[in-house]
Coordinates of C-alpha atoms in Angstrom, one line a residue:
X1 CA 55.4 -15.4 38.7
X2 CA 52.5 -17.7 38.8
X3 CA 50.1 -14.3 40.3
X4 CA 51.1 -12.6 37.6
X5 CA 50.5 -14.7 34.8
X6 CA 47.3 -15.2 36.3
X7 CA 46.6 -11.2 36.2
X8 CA 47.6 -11.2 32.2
X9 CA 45.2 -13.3 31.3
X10 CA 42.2 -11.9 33.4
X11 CA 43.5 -8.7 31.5
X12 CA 43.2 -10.3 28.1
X13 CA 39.8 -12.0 28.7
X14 CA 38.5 -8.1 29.7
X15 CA 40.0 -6.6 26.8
X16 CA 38.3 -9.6 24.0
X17 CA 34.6 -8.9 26.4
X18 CA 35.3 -5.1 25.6
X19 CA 36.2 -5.8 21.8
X20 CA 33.2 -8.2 21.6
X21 CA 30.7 -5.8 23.1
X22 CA 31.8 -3.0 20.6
X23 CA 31.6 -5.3 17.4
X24 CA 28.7 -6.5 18.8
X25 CA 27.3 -3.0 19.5
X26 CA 28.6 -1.8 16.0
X27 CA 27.1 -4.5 13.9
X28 CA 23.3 -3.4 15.6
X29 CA 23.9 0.2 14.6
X30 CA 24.9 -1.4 11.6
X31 CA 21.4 -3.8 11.6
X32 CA 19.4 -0.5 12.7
X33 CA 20.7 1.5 10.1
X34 CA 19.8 -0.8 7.3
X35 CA 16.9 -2.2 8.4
X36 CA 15.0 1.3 9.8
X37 CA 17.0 3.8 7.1
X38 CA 13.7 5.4 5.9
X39 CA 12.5 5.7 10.0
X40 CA 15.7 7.5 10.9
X41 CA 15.6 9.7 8.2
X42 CA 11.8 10.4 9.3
X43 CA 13.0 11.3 12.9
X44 CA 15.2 13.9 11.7
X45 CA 13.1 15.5 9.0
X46 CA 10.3 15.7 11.7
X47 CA 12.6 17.4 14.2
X48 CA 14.0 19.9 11.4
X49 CA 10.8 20.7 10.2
X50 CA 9.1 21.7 13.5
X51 CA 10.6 25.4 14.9
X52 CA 9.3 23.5 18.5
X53 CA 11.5 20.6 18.5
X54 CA 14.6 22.7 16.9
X55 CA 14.1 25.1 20.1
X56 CA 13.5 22.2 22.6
X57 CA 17.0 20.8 21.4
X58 CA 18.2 23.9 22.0
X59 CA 17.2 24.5 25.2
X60 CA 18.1 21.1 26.3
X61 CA 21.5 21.7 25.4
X62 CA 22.0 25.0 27.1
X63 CA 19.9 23.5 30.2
X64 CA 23.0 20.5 30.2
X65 CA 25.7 23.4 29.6
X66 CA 24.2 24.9 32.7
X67 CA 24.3 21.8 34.7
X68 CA 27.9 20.6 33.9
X69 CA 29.4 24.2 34.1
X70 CA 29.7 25.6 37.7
X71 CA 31.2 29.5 37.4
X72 CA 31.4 29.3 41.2
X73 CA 28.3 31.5 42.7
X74 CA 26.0 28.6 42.6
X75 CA 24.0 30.5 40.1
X76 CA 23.9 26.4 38.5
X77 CA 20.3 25.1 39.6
X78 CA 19.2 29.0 38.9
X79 CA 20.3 28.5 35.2
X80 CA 18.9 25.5 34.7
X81 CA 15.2 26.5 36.4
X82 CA 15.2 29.4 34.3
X83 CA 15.6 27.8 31.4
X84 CA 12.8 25.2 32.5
X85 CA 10.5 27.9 32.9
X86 CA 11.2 29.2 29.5
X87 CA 10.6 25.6 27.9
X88 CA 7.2 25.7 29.7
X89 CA 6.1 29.1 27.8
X90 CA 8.2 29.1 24.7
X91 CA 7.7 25.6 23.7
X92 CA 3.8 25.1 23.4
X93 CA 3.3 28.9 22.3
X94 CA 5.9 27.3 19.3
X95 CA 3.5 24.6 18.5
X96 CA 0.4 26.4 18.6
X97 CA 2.3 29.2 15.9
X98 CA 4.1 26.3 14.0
X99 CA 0.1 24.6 13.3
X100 CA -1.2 28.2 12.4
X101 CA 2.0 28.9 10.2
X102 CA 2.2 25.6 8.5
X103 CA -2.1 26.0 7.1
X104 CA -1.5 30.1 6.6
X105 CA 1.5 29.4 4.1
X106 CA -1.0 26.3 2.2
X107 CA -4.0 28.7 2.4
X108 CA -2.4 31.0 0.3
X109 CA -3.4 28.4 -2.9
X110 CA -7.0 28.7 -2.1
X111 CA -9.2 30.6 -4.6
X112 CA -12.4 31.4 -3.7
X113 CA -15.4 32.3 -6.8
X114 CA -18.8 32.3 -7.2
X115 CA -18.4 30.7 -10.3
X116 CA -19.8 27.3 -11.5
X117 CA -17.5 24.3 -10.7
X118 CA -16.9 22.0 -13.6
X119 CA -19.4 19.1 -14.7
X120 CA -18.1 15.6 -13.6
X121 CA -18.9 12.1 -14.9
X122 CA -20.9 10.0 -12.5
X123 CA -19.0 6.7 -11.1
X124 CA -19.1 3.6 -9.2
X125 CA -19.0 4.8 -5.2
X126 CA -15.7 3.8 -3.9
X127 CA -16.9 1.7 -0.8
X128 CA -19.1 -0.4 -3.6
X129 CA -15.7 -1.4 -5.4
X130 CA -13.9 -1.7 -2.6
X131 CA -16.3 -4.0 -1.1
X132 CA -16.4 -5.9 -3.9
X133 CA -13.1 -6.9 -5.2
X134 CA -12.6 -10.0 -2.9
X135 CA -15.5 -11.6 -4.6
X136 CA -14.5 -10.8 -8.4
X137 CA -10.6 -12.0 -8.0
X138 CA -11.2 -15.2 -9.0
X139 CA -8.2 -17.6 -8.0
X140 CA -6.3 -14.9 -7.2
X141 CA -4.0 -15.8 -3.1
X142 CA -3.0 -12.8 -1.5
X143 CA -3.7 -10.3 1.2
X144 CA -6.6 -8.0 -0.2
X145 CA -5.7 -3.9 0.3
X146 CA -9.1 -3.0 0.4
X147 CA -8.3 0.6 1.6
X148 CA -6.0 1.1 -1.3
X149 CA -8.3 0.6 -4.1
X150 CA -7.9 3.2 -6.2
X151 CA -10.5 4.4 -9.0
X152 CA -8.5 5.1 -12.1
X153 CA -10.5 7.9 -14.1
X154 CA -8.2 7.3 -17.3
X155 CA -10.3 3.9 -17.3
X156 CA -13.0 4.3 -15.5
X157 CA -12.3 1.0 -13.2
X158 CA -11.1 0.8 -9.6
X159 CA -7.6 -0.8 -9.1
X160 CA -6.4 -2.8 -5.8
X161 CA -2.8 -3.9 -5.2
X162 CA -2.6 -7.9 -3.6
X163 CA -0.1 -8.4 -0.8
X164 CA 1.6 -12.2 -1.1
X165 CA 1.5 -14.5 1.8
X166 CA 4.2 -14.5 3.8
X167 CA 6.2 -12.7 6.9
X168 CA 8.9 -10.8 4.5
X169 CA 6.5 -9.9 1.5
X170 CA 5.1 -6.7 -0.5
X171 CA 2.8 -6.1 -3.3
X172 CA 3.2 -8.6 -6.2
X173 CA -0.4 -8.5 -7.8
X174 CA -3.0 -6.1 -9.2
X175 CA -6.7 -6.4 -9.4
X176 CA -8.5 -4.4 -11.8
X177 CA -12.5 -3.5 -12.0
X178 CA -13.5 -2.2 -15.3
X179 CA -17.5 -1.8 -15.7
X180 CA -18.6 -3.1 -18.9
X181 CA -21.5 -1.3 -21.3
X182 CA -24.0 -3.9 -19.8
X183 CA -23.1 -2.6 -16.6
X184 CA -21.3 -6.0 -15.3
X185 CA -17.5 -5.3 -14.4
X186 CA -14.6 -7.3 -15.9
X187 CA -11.8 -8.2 -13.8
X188 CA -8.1 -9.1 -14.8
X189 CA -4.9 -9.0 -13.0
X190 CA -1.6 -8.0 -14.0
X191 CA 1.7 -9.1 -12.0
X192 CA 4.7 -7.1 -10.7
X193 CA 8.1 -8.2 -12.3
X194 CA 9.5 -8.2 -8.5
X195 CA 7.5 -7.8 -5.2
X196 CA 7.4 -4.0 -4.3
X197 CA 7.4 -2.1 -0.6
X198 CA 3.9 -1.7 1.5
X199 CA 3.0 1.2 3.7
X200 CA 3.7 -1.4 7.2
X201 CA 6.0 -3.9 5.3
X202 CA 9.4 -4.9 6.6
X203 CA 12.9 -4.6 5.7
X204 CA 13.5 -4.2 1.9
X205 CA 9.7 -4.3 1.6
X206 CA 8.9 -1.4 3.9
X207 CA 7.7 2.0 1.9
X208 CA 9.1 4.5 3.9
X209 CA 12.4 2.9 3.8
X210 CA 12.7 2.5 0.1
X211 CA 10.9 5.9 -0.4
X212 CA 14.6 6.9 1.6
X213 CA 17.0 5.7 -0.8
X214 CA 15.3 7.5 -3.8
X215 CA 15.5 10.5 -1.8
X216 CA 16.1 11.2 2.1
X217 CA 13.7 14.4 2.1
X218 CA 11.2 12.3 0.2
X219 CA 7.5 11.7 2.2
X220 CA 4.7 9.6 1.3
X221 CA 1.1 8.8 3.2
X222 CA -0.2 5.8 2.7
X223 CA -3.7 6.4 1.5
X224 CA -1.8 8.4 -1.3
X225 CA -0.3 5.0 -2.9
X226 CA -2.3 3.0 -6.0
X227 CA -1.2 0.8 -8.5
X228 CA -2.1 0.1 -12.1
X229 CA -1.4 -2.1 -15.1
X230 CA 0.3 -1.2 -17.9
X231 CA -0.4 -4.3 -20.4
X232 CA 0.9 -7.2 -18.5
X233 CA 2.7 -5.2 -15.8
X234 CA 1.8 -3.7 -12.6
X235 CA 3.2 -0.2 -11.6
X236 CA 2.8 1.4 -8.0
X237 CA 2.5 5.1 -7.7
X238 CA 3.9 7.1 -4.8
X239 CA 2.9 10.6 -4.9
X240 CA 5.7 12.2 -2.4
X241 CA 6.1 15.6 -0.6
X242 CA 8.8 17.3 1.0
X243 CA 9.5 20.0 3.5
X244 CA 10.0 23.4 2.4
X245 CA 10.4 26.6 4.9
X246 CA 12.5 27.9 7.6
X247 CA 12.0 28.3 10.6
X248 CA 8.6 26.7 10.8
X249 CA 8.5 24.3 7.6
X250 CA 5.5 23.5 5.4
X251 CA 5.2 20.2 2.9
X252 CA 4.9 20.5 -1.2
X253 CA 4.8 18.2 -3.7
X254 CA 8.1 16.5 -4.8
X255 CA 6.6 14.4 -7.8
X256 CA 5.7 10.8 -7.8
X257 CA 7.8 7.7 -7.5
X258 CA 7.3 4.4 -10.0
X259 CA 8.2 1.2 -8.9
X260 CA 8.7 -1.4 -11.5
X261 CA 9.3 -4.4 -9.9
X262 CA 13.1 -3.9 -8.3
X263 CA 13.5 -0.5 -10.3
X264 CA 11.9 2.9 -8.7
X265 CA 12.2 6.0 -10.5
X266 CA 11.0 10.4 -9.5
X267 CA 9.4 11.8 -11.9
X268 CA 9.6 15.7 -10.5
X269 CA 7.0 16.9 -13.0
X270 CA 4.3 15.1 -14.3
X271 CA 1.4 16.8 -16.6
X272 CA -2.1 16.0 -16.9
X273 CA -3.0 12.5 -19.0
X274 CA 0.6 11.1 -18.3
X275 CA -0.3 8.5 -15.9
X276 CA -4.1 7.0 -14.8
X277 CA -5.1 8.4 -11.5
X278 CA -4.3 10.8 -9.4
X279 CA -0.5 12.2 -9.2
X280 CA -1.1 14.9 -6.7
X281 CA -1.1 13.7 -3.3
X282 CA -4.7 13.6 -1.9
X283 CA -3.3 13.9 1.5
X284 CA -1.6 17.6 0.5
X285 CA -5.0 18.2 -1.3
X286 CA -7.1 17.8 2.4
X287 CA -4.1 19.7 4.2
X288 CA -5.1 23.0 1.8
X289 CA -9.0 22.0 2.5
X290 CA -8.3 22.3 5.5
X291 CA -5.7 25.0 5.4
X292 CA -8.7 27.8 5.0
X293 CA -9.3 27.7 8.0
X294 CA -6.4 29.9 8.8
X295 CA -7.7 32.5 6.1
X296 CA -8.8 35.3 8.0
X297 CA -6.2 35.0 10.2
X298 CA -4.7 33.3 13.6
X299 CA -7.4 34.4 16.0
X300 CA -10.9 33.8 13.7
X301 CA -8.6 30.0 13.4
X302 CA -8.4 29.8 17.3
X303 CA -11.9 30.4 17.6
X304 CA -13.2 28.0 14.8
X305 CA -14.7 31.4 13.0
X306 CA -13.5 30.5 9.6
X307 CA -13.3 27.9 6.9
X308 CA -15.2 25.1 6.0
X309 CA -15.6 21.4 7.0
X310 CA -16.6 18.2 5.1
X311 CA -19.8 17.3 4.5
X312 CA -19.2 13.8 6.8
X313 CA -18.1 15.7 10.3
X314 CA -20.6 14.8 11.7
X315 CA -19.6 10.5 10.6
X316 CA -22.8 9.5 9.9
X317 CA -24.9 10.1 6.4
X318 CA -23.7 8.0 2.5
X319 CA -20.4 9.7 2.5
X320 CA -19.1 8.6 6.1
X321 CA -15.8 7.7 6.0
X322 CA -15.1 8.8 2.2
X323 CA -16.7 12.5 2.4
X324 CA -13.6 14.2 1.2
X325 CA -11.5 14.1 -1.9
X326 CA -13.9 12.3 -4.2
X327 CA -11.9 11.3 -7.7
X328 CA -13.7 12.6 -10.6
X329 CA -13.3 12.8 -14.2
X330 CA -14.2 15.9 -15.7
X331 CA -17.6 15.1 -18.8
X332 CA -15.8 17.9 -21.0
X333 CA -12.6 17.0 -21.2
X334 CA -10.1 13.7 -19.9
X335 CA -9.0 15.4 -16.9
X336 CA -10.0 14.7 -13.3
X337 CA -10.0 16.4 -10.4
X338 CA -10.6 15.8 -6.5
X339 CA -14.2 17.5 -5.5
X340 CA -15.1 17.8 -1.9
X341 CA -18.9 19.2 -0.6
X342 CA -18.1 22.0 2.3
X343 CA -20.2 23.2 4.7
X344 CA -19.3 26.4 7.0
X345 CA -17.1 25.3 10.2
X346 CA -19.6 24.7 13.1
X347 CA -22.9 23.2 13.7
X348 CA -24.3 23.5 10.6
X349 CA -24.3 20.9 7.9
X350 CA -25.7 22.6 5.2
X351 CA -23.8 22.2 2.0
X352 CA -22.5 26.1 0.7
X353 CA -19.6 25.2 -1.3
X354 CA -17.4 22.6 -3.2
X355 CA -13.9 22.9 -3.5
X356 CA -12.0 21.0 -6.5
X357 CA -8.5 20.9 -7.3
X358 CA -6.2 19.3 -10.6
X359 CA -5.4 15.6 -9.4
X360 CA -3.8 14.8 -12.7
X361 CA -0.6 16.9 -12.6
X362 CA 2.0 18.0 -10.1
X363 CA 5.1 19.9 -10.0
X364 CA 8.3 19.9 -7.8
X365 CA 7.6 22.5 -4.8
X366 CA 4.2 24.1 -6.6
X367 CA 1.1 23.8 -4.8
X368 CA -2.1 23.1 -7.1
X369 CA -4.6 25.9 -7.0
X370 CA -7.8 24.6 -4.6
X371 CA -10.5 26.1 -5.8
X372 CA -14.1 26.9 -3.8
X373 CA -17.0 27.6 -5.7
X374 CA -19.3 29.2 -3.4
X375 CA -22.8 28.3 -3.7
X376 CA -25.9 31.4 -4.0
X377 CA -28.3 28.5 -2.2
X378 CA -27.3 26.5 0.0
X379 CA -28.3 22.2 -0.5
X380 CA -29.6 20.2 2.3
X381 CA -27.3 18.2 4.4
X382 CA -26.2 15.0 2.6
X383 CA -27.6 13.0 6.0
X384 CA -30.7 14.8 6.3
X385 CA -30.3 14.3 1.9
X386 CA -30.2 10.8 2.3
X387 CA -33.2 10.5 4.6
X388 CA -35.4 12.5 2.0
X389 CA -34.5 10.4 -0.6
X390 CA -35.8 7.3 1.4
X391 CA -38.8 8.8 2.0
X392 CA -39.4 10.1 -1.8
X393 CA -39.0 6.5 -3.1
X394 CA -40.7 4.2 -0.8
X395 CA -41.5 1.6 -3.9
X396 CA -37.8 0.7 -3.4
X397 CA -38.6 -1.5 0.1
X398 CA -35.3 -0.2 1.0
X399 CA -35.4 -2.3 4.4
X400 CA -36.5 -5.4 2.5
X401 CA -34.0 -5.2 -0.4
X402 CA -31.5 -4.2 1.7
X403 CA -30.7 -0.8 -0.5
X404 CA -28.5 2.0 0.7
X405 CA -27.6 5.0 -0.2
X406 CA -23.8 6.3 -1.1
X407 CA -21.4 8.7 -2.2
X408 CA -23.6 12.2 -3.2
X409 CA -21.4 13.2 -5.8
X410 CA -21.3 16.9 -6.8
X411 CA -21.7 16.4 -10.4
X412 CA -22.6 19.5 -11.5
X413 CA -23.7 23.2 -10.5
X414 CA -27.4 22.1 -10.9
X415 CA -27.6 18.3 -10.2
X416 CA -25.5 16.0 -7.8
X417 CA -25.6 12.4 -7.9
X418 CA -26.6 9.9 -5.2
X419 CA -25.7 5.6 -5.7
X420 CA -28.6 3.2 -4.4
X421 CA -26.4 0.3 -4.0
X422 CA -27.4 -3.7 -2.9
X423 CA -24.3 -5.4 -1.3
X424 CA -21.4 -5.0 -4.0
X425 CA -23.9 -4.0 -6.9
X426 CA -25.3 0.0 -8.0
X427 CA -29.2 -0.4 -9.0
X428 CA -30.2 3.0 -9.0
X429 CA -29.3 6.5 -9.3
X430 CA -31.1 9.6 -7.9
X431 CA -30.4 12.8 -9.4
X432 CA -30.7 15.9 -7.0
X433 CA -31.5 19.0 -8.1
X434 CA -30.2 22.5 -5.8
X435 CA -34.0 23.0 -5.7
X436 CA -34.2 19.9 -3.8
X437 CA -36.4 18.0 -6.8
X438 CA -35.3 14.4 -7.0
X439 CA -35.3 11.9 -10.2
X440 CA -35.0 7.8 -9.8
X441 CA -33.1 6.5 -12.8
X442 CA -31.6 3.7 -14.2
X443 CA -27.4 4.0 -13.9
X444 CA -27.5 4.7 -17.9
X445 CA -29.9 7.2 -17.0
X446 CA -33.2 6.0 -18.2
X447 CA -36.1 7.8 -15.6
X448 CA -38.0 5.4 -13.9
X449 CA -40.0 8.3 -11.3
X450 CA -39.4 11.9 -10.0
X451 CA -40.2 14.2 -7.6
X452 CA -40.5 17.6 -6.9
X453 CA -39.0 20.0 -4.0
X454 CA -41.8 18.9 -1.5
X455 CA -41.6 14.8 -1.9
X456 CA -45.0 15.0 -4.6
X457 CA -44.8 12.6 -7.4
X458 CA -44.6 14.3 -11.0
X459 CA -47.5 13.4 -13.0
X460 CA -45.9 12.1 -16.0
X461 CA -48.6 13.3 -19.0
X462 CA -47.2 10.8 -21.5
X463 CA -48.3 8.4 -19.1
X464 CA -52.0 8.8 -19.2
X465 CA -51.5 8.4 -22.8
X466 CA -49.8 5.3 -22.3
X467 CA -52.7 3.7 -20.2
X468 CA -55.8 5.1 -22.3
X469 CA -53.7 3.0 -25.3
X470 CA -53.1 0.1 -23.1
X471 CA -57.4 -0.2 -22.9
X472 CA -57.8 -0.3 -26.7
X473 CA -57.0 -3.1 -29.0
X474 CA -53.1 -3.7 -29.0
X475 CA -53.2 -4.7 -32.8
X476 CA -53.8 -0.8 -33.2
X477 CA -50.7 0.1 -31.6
X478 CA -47.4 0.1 -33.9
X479 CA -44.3 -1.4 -33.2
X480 CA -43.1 1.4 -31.0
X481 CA -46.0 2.7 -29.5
X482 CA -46.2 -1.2 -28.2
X483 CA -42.7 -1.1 -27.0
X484 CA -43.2 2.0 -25.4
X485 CA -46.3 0.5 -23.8
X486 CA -44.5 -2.1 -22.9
X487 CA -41.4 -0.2 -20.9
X488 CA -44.0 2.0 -19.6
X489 CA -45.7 -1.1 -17.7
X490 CA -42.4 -2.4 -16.6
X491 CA -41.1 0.7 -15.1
X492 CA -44.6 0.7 -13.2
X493 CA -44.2 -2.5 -12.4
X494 CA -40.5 -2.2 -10.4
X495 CA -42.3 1.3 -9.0
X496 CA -44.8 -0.8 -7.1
X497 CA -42.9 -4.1 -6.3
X498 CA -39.8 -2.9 -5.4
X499 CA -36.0 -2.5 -7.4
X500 CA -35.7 -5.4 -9.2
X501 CA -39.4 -6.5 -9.2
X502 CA -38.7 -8.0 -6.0
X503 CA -41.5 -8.3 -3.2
X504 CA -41.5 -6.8 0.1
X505 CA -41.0 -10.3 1.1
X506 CA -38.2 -11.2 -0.5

């Protein structure tokens, strides 16, 4: 009796260890589920996407079929070698045709003219306001997103979303840059009603998971996300894609999201002027770019014989690191548009084209049109453009004033726009014509000195004027011809000493 007494209860203690393993094991399925919903989802979008992975699964499961499944002629180990064999051929031949088939379905929204591209409005380079926005915040406390700031060409200010302090937190602040008439920018910040989710945040504040409860097909890169105020409130815009295809899939745009503090709504169609910034996503945007490279077909794409490339592949030059995708506001009209300087696939880093494509509208499963204006003549390199411009305007002391050069901007057909920046401040602009003649201006475009195609100086014949007055008596001159006079001297002035009318020793 007393053995088996002893027997029942070893039997019970098993049986609550099994039941306590299986709660436990449920409840961190449970955990997983809720905590790493939007990563899950991810996995299996991936895998359906891909016509690789959907035939690895395959295989895998005919290669276990094979294993556990003996007909009785040991044909077993043949089975499954075979089917190795195949995986080794069929498998990477899927991924190279997947990549081809993926940019040939996106290339078929790329446009090629020889027509002009549309005139933009200059603006601040993004790196400048980027830079910048830790030292206008005032008493702002937060984690800075530097890399999402976000210019807004509804405003003409750059936005940048503040992460709170804290292990569990998302975005609770905005802080926007709008430059004044004077030139000087004016900061304010607006507040979200409730913390929202982050690219890399946790839990409840993670993107990708929230972005899966809206909608489990829904997709979002995290360079694609900015945030703006609307009065008092902050907003964050997700512009989202989605898979479309079969076998091989390729993505779309699904819209944007809006989070409004605890709230998040899709907006599937969104037109032009309805929101800020830019509603398209500019990752989808580079994907096309890049998508022409698959034009002419699979084997001129294998052999890098079509297509174009940015005008920063090499990563050097004022556009390193932001080369692509520029944000722009059209000058005839309030829409904007992403514009990128191409140059051919290759070696060569001569600029032949600029693509632009609509940034302010997107529609459920429509691609925008990308469309490349080829150029007659070619423009110089923006690297080998920077170095010219250094050279035409050595009055600047560049070394001792600490100037750089940033963001040529494809402004027009006929001129393009280069930033001389100090630190976190824009001091002069040089406009570049496709001849290769460069003008120094002030950013509200008052000339200061120009040159032509070979780096000569432009006699300016108003000038001579201006200095056979300056020798006669001044109580001759009017009141304008001595103001002239006077702006005439100060422009020479800042030629000679440097921007600024600082010294080479300063």
């Amino acid at each position: 009796m007393m053995r088996r007494r002893y027997r029942g209860e070893r039997f019970d203690w098993v049986g609550w260890g099994v039941a306590a393993v299986v709660v436990l094991v449920l409840l961190v399925l449970l955990f997983c589920w809720w905590a790493f919903h939007g990563s899950v989802f991810g996995v299996l979008r991936t895998v359906w996407a891909s016509s690789m992975w959907k035939a690895l699964i395959v295989l895998v499961v005919l290669a276990i079929v094979g294993a556990v499944v003996d007909d009785g002629r040991r044909r077993r180990r043949l089975g499954v070698g075979t089917l190795f064999l195949v995986g080794l051929v069929v498998l990477p031949s899927l991924g190279v045709w997947g990549g081809y088939f993926r940019a040939a379905q996106l290339s078929e929204s790329i446009t090629v003219t020889e027509g002009a591209q549309p005139a933009y409005a200059w603006r601040t380079p993004w790196a400048v306001a980027a830079s910048a926005v830790t030292s206008r915040a005032g008493s702002v406390v937060g984690t800075f997103e530097e890399d999402a700031t976000t210019f807004l060409p509804a405003t003409g200010g750059y936005v940048t979303p503040v992460r709170a302090k804290g292990w569990v937190k998302g975005f609770d602040q905005v802080v926007v840059q709008t430059p004044g008439e004077n030139g000087e920018n004016t900061v304010k910040v607006c507040n979200f009603d409730a913390q929202v989710p982050v690219a890399r945040g946790w839990f409840q504040y993670n993107l990708r998971r929230a972005l899966s409860f809206v909608g489990g097909d829904l997709m979002a890169d995290p360079d694609d996300v900015w945030v703006y105020c609307e009065g008092s409130k902050a907003r964050l815009v997700v512009p989202v894609t989605r898979y479309t295809g079969f076998p091989e899939q390729h993505e779309v745009p699904a819209g944007v999201v809006v989070f409004e503090g605890d709230s998040a709504v899709l907006d599937q169609d969104v037109t032009a002027g309805e929101l800020p910034g830019p509603v398209y996503p500019m990752s989808l945007a580079a994907k096309q770019r890049e998508a022409s490279h698959a034009e002419n077909g699979f084997m001129d794409r294998l052999f890098r014989r079509s297509g174009y490339e940015t005008v920063g592949k090499a990563g050097e030059g004022p556009d390193a690191g932001n080369e692509s995708e520029l944000l722009l506001r059209r000058t005839d009209s309030s829409r904007w548009d992403f514009v990128t300087g191409l140059t051919p696939r290759g070696t060569s880093t001569s600029v032949t084209a600029v693509s632009t494509m609509a940034a302010d509208e997107v529609h459920d499963g429509k691609l925008n049109t990308l469309t490349v204006h080829s150029m007659k003549d070619a423009r110089q390199g923006n690297a080998a453009l920077a170095n010219a411009i250094i050279a035409a305007f050595p009055q600047l002391n560049w070394n001792a004033n600490q100037l750089t050069l940033k963001e040529v901007a494809p402004t027009s057909s006929g001129t393009w726009t280069a930033s001389i920046t100090k630190t976190t401040t824009v001091t002069r602009l040089v406009e570049i014509a496709k001849d290769g003649a460069m003008c120094l201006t002030y950013t509200n475009g008052d000339q200061i000195d120009c040159v032509d195609a070979g780096g000569n100086s432009e006699d300016d014949p108003s000038a001579e004027e201006g200095q056979a007055s300056a020798g006669e008596d001044l109580k001759g001159l009017s009141n304008e011809e001595l103001a002239e006079l006077q702006r005439r001297v100060a422009d020479e002035f800042a030629r000679r000493l440097g921007a600024d009318g600082e010294t080479a020793g300063e």
